[in-house]
mmCIF file of C-alpha atoms in Angstrom:
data_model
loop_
_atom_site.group_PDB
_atom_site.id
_atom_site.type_symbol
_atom_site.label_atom_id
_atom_site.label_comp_id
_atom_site.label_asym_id
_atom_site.label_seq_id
_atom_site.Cartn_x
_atom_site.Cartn_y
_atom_site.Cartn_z
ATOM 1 C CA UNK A 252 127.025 66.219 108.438
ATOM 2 C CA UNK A 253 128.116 69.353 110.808
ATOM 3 C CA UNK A 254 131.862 69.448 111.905
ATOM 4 C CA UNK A 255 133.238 70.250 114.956
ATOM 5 C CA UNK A 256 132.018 73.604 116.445
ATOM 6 C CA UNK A 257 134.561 76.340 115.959
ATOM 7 C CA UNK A 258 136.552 75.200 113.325
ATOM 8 C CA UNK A 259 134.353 76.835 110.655
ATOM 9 C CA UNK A 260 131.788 79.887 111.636
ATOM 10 C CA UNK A 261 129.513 77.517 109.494
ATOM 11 C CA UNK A 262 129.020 73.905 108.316
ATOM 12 C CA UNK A 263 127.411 75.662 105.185
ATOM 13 C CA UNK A 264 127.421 79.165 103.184
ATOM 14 C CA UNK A 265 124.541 80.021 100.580
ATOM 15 C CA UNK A 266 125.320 82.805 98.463
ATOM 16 C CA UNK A 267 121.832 83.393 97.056
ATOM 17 C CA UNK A 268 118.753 83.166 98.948
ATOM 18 C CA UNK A 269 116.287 82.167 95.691
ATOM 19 C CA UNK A 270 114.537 78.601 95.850
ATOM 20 C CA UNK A 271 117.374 76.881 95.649
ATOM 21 C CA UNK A 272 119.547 78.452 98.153
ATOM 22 C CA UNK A 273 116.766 78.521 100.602
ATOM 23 C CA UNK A 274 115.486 75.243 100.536
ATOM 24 C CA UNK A 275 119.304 73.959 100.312
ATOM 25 C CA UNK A 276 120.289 75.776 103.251
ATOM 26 C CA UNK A 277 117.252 75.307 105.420
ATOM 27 C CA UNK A 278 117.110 71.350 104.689
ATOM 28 C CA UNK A 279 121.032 71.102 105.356
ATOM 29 C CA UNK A 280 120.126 72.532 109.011
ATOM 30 C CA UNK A 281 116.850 70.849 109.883
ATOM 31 C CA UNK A 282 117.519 67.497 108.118
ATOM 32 C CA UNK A 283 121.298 67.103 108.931
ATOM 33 C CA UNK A 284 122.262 69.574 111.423
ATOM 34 C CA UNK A 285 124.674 71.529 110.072
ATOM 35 C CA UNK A 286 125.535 75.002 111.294
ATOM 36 C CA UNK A 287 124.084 76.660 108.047
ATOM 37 C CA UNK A 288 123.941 80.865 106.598
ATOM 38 C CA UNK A 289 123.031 82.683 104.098
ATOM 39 C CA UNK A 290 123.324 85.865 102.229
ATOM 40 C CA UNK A 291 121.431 88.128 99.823
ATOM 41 C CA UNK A 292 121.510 91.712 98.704
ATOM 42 C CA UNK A 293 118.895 94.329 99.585
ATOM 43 C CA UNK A 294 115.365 94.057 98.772
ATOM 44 C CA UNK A 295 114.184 95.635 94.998
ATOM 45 C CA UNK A 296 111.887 94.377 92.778
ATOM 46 C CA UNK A 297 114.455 95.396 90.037
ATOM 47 C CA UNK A 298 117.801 93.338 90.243
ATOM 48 C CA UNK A 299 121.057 95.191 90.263
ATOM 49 C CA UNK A 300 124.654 94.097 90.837
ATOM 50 C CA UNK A 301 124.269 95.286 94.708
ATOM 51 C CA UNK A 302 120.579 94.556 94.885
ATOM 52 C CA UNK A 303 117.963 91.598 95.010
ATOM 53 C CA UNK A 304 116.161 90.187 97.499
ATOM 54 C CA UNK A 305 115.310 87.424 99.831
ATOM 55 C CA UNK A 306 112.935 85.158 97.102
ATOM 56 C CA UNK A 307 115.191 85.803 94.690
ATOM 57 C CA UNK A 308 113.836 85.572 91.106
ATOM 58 C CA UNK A 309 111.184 83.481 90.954
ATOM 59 C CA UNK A 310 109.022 85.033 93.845
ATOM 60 C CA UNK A 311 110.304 88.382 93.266
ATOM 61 C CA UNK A 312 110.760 89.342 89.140
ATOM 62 C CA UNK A 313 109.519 85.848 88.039
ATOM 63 C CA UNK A 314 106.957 83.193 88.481
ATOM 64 C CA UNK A 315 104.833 85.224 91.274
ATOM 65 C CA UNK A 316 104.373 88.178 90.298
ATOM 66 C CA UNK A 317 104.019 86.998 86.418
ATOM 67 C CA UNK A 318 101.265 85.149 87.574
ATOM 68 C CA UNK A 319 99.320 88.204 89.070
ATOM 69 C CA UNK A 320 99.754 90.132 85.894
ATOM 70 C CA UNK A 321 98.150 87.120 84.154
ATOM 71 C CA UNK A 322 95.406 87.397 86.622
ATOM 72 C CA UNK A 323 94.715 90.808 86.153
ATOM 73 C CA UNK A 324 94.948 90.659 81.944
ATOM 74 C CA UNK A 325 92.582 87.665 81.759
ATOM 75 C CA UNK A 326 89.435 89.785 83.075
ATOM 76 C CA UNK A 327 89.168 91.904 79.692
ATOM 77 C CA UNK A 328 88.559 89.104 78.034
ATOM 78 C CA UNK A 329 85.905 87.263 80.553
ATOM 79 C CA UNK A 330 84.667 90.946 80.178
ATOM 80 C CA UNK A 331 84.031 90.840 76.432
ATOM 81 C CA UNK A 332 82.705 87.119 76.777
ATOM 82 C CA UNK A 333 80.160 88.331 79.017
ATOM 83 C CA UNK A 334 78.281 89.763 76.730
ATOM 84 C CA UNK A 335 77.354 86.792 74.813
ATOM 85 C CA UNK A 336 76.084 85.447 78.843
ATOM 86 C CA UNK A 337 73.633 88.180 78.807
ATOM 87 C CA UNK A 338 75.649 91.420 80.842
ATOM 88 C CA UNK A 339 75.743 94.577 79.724
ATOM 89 C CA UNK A 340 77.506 97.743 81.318
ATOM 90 C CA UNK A 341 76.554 101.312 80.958
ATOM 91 C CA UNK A 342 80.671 101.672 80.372
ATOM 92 C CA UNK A 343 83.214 99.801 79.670
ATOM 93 C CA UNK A 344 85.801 98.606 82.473
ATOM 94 C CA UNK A 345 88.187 101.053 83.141
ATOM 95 C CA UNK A 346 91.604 99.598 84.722
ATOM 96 C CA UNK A 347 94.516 100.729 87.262
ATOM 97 C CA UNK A 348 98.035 100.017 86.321
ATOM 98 C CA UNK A 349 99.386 101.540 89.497
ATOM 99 C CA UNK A 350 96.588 99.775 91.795
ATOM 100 C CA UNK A 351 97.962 96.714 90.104
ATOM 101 C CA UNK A 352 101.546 97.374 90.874
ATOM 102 C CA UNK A 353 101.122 98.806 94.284
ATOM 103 C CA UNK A 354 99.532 95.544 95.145
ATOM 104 C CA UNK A 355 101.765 93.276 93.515
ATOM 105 C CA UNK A 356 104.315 94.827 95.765
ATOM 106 C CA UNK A 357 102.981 94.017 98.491
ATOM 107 C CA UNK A 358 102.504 90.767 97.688
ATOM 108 C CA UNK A 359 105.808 90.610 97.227
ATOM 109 C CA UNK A 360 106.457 92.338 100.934
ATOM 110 C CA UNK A 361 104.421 89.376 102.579
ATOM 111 C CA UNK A 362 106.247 86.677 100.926
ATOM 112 C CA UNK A 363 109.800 87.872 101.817
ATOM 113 C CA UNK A 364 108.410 88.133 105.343
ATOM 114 C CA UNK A 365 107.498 84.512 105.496
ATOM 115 C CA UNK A 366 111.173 83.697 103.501
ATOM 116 C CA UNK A 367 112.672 85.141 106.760
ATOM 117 C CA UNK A 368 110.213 83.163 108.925
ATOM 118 C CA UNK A 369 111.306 80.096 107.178
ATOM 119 C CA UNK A 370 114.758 80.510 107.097
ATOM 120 C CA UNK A 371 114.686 81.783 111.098
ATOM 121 C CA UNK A 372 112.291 78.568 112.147
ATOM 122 C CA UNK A 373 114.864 76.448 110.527
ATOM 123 C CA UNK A 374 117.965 78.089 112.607
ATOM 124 C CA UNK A 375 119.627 79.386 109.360
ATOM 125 C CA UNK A 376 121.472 82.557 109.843
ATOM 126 C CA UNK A 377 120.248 85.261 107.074
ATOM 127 C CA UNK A 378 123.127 87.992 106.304
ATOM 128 C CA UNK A 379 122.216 90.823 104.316
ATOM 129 C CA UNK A 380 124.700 92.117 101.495
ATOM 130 C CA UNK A 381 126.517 91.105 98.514
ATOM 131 C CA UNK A 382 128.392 87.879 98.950
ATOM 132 C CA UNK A 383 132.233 87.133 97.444
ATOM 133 C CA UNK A 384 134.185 83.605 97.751
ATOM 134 C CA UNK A 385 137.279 84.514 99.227
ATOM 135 C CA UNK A 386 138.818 80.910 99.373
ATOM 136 C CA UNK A 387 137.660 77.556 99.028
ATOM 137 C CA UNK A 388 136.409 78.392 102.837
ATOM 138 C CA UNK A 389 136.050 81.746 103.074
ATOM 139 C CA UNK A 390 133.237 83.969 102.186
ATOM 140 C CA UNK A 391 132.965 88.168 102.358
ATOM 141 C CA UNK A 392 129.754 90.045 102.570
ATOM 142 C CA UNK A 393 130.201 93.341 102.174
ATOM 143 C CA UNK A 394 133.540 93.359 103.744
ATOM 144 C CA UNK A 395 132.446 91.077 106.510
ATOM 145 C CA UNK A 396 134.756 87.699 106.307
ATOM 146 C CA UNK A 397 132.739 84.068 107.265
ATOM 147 C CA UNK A 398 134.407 80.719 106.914
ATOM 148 C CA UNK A 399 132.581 77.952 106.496
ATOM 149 C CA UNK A 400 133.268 73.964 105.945
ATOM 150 C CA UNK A 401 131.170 74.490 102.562
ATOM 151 C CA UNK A 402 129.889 76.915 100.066
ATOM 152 C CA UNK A 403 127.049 77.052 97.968
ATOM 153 C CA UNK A 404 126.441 79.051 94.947
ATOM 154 C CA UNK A 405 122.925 80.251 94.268
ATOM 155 C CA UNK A 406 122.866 83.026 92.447
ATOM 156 C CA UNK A 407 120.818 81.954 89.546
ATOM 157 C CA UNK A 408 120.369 84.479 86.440
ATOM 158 C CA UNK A 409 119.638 87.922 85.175
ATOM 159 C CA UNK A 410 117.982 88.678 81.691
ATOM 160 C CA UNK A 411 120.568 89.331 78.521
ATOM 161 C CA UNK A 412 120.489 92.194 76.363
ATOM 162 C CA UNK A 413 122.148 91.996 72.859
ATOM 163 C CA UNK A 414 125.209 95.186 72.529
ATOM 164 C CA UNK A 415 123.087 96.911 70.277
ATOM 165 C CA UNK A 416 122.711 100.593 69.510
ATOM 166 C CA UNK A 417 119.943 102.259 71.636
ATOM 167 C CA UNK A 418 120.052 99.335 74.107
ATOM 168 C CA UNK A 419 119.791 101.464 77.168
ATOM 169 C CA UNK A 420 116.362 102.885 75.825
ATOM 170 C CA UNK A 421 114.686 99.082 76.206
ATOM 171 C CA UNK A 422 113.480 97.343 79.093
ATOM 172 C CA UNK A 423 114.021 93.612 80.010
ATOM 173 C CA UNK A 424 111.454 91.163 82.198
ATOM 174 C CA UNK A 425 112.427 92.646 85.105
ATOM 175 C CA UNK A 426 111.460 95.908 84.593
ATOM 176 C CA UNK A 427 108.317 95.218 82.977
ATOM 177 C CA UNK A 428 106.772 93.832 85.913
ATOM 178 C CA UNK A 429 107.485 97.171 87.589
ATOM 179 C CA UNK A 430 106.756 99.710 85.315
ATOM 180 C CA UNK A 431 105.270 103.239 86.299
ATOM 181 C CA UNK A 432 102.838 103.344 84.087
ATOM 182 C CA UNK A 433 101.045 100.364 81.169
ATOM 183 C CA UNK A 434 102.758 100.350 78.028
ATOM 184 C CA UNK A 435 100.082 102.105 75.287
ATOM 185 C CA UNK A 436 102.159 100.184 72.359
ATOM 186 C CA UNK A 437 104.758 97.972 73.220
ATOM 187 C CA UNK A 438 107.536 96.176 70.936
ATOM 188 C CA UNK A 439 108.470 92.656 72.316
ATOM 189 C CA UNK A 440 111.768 91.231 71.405
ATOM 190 C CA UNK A 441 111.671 87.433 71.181
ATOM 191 C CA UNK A 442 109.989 84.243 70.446
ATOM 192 C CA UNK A 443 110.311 82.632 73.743
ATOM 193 C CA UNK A 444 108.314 81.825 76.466
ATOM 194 C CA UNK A 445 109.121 84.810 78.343
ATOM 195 C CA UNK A 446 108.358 86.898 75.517
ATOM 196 C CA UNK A 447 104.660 85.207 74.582
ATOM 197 C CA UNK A 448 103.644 85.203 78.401
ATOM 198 C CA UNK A 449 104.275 89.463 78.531
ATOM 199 C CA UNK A 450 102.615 89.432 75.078
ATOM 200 C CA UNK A 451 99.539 88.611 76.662
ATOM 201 C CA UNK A 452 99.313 90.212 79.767
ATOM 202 C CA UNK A 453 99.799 93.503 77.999
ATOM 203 C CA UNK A 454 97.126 92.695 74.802
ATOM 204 C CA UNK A 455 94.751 91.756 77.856
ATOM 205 C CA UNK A 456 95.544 94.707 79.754
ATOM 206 C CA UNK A 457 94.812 96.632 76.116
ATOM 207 C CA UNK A 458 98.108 97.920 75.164
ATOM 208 C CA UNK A 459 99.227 97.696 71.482
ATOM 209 C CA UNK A 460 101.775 94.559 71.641
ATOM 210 C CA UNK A 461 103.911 93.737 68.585
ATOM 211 C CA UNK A 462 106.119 90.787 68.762
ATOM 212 C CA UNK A 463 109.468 90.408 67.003
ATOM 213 C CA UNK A 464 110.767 87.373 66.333
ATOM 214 C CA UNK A 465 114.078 86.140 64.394
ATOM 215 C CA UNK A 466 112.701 82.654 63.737
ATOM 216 C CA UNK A 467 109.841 81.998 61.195
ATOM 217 C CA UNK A 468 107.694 80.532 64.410
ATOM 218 C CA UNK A 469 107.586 81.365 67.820
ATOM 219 C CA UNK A 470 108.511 78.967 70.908
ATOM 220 C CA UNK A 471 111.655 77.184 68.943
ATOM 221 C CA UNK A 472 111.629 73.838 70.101
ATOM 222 C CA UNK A 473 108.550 73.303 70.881
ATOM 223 C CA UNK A 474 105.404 70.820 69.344
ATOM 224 C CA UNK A 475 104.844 72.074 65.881
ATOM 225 C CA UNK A 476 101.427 71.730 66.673
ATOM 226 C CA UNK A 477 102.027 73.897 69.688
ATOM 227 C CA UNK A 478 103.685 76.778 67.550
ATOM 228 C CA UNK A 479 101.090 77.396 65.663
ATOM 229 C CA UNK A 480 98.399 77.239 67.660
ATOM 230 C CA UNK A 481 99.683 79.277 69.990
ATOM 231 C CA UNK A 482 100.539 81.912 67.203
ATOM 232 C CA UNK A 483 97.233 81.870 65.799
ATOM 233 C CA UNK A 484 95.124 82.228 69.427
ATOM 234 C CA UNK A 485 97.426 85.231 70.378
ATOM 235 C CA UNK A 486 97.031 86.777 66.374
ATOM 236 C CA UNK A 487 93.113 86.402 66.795
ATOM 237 C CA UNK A 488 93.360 88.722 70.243
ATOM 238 C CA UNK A 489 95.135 91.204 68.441
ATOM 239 C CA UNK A 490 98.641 90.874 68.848
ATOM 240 C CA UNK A 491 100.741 91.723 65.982
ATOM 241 C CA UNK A 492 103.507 89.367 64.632
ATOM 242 C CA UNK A 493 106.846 90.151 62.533
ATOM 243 C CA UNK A 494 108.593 87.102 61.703
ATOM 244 C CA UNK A 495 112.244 86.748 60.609
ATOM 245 C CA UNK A 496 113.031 89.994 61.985
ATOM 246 C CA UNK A 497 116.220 90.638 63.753
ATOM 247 C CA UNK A 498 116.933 94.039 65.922
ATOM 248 C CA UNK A 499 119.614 96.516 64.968
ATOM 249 C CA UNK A 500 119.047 99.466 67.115
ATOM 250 C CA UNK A 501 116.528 101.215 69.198
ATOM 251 C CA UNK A 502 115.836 105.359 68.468
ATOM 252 C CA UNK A 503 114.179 107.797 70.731
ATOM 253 C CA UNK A 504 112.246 110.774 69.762
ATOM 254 C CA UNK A 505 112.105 114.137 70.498
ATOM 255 C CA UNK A 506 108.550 113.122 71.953
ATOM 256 C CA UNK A 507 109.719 110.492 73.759
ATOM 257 C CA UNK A 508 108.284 107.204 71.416
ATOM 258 C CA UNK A 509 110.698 104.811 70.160
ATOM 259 C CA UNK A 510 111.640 102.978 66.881
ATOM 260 C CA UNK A 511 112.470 99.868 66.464
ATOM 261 C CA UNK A 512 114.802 99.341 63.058
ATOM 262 C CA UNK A 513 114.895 95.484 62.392
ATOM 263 C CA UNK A 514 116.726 93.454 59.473
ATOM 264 C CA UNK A 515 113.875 94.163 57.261
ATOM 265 C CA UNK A 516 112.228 97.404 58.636
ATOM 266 C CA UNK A 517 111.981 100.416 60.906
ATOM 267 C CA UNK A 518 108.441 100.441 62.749
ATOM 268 C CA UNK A 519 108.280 103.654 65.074
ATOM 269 C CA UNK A 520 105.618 104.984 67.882
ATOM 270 C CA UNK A 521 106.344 102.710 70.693
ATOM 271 C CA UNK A 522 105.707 104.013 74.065
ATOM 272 C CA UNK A 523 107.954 100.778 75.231
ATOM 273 C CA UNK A 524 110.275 98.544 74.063
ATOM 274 C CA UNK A 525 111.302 94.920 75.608
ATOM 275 C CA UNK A 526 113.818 92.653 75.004
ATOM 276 C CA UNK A 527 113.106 89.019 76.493
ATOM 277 C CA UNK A 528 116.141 87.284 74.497
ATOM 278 C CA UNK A 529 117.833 85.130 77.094
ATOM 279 C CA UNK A 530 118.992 85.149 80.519
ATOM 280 C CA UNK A 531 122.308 84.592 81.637
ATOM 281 C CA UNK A 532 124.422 83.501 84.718
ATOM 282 C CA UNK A 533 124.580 85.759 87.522
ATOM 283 C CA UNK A 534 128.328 84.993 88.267
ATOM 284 C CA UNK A 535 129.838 87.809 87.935
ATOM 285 C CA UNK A 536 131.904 89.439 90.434
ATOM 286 C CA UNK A 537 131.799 86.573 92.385
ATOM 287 C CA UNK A 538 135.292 85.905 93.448
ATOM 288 C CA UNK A 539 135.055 82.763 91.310
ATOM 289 C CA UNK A 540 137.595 83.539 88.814
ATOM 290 C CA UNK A 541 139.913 84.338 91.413
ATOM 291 C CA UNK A 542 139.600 80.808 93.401
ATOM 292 C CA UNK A 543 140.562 79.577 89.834
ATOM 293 C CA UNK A 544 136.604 78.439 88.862
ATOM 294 C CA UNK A 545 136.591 78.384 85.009
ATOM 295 C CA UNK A 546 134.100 80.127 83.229
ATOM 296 C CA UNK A 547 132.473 80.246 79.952
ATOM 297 C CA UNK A 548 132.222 83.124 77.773
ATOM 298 C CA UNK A 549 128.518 83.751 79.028
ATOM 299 C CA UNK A 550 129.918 83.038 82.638
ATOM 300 C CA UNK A 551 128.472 79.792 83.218
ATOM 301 C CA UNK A 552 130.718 77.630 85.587
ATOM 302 C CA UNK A 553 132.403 74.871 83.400
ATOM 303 C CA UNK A 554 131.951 71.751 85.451
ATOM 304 C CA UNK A 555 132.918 68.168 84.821
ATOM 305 C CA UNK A 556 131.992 64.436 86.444
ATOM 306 C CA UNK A 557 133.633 64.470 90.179
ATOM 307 C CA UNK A 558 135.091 61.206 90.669
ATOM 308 C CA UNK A 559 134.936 59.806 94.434
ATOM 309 C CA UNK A 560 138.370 59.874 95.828
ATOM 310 C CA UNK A 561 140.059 62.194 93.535
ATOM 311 C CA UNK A 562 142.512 64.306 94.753
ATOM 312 C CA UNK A 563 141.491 67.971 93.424
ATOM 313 C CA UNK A 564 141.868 71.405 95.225
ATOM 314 C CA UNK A 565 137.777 72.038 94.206
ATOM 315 C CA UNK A 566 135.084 70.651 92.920
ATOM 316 C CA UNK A 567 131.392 71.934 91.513
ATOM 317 C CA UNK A 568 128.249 69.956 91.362
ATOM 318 C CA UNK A 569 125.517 71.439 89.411
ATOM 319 C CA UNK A 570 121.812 70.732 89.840
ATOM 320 C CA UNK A 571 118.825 72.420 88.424
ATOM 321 C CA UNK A 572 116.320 74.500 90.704
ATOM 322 C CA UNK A 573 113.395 76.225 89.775
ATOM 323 C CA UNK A 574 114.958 76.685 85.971
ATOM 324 C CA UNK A 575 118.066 78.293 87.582
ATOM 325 C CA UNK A 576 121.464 76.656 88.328
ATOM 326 C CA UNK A 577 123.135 75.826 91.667
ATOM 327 C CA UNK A 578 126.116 75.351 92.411
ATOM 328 C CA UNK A 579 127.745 73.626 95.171
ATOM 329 C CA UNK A 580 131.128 74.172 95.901
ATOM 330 C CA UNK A 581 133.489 72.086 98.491
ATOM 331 C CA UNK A 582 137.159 70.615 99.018
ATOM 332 C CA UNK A 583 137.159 66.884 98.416
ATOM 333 C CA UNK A 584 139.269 64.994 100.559
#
């Protein structure tokens, strides 16, 4: 419920305004009437430690625009099955990478717009800038102090790239789904589900795609049957698997392609190379090691069971949103 008026600026603070932190913050003001905020970073459609985006991953460098690349690579293949329906072209299908991106874009555009609309017909103040926990009740963005009865941490994750040599030459999900220009021959790092989905949309968009994998199968911990089916499907489209192959370090020519040198091999001529090997929390710089919030070595917030009527100066309920963690942060009394 909302407390008092001017004891707090708000009932609740979102730090993070993804899926979870919207819907939290917009159903804590509608549904319960609390005097509710939230912050984000500036718009890109590449994350950075000072900029993200009202959407947050999932319509911005995630699910959404994933899904229109997926759209656009499945036509080369209707294309070729066409043929066997009876069309013929004088040519073959020529398509627009930037056409593709430029629209995807503004996709992207329109959705924030209707983020705002949601989070403004709901009474939920939206700050702009890069939020820090203070104390257990105070919150600075950009400076900018805001107290509030409770805090909510939203922040979900950012892709995780191995300390490698040659790192900075390689491009993570992110990225990808902005590039300037399609990959001619790309090297995919991982055996993941992240990794498979970019697989295809770049074979079906006609770039070279070679996946890397340390495991002997991709999609660990998946159906069996699953793992090899997929596998097969993607190898009969043209994609090329190495298997049991773990990355050492990333070279750049004078020409500009890149190498790839794995446990086993170097393979060379890559226009691109991607790693898609994890995410991990987006805690840092937070604030939260300085209110005494223990973290793990990845940065995760270590969190235990909250017993009702325990006297403890904070406490941290976690709950899963859209893949991504949320964190909820209050005084218990």
């Amino acid at each position: 419920g909302s407390s008092s008026a001017g004891e707090y600026d708000y009932d609740l603070f979102t730090i993070g305004a993804g899926s979870g932190g919207v819907r939290a913050s917009r159903f804590a003001s509608t549904l319960y009437g609390a005097r509710a905020a939230i912050c984000e970073m500036p718009f890109s459609t590449i994350s950075a430690d000072d900029l993200g985006g009202l959407g947050g991953t999932c319509v911005l460098r995630g699910c959404v625009p994933k899904k229109l690349l997926v759209y656009a690579s499945k036509f080369s293949h209707e294309f070729e099955e066409s043929h066997g329906f009876g069309w013929a072209y004088d040519t073959d299908p020529k398509h627009d990478w930037s056409t593709l991106i430029a629209n995807k874009n503004t996709e992207l555009q329109r959705l924030v717009g209707i983020y705002k609309n949601i989070l403004k017909n709901a009474n939920v103040d939206l700050i702009e800038g890069r939020g820090k926990v203070v104390d257990p009740h105070t919150v600075s963005v950009d400076g900018k102090l805001y107290t509030a009865k409770n805090i909510l941490i939203a922040v979900g994750g950012r892709p995780s790239m191995p300390d490698i040599p040659g790192i900075e030459h390689v491009i993570d999900s992110d990225a990808a789904l902005d590039l300037p220009s399609k990959p001619e021959k790309i090297a995919i790092v991982g055996g993941g589900y992240i990794a498979l989905e970019f697989a295809g949309i770049f074979n079906g968009l006609k770039s070279d795609v070679h996946v890397f994998i340390r495991q002997p199968k991709v999609l660990r911990g998946f159906d069996e049957e699953v793992r090899d089916f997929v596998a097969e499907q993607m190898s009969l489209r043209g994609i090329t698997f190495h298997t049991e192959h773990s990355p050492q370090a990333i070279t750049k020519s004078n020409d500009g392609l890149l190498s790839l040198k794995t446990n086993k091999e170097t393979i060379g001529g890559f226009s691109h190379v991607m790693f898609a090997t994890g995410r991990k929390p987006n805690t840092k710089n937070l604030g939260l090691e300085e209110v005494g919030v223990k973290m793990d070595k990845k940065g995760a917030i270590v969190v235990g069971k909250i017993i009702r009527g325990l006297q403890v100066p904070l406490a941290f309920i976690v709950t899963m949103t859209s893949g991504f963690f949320v964190i909820y942060l209050s005084l218990l009394g």
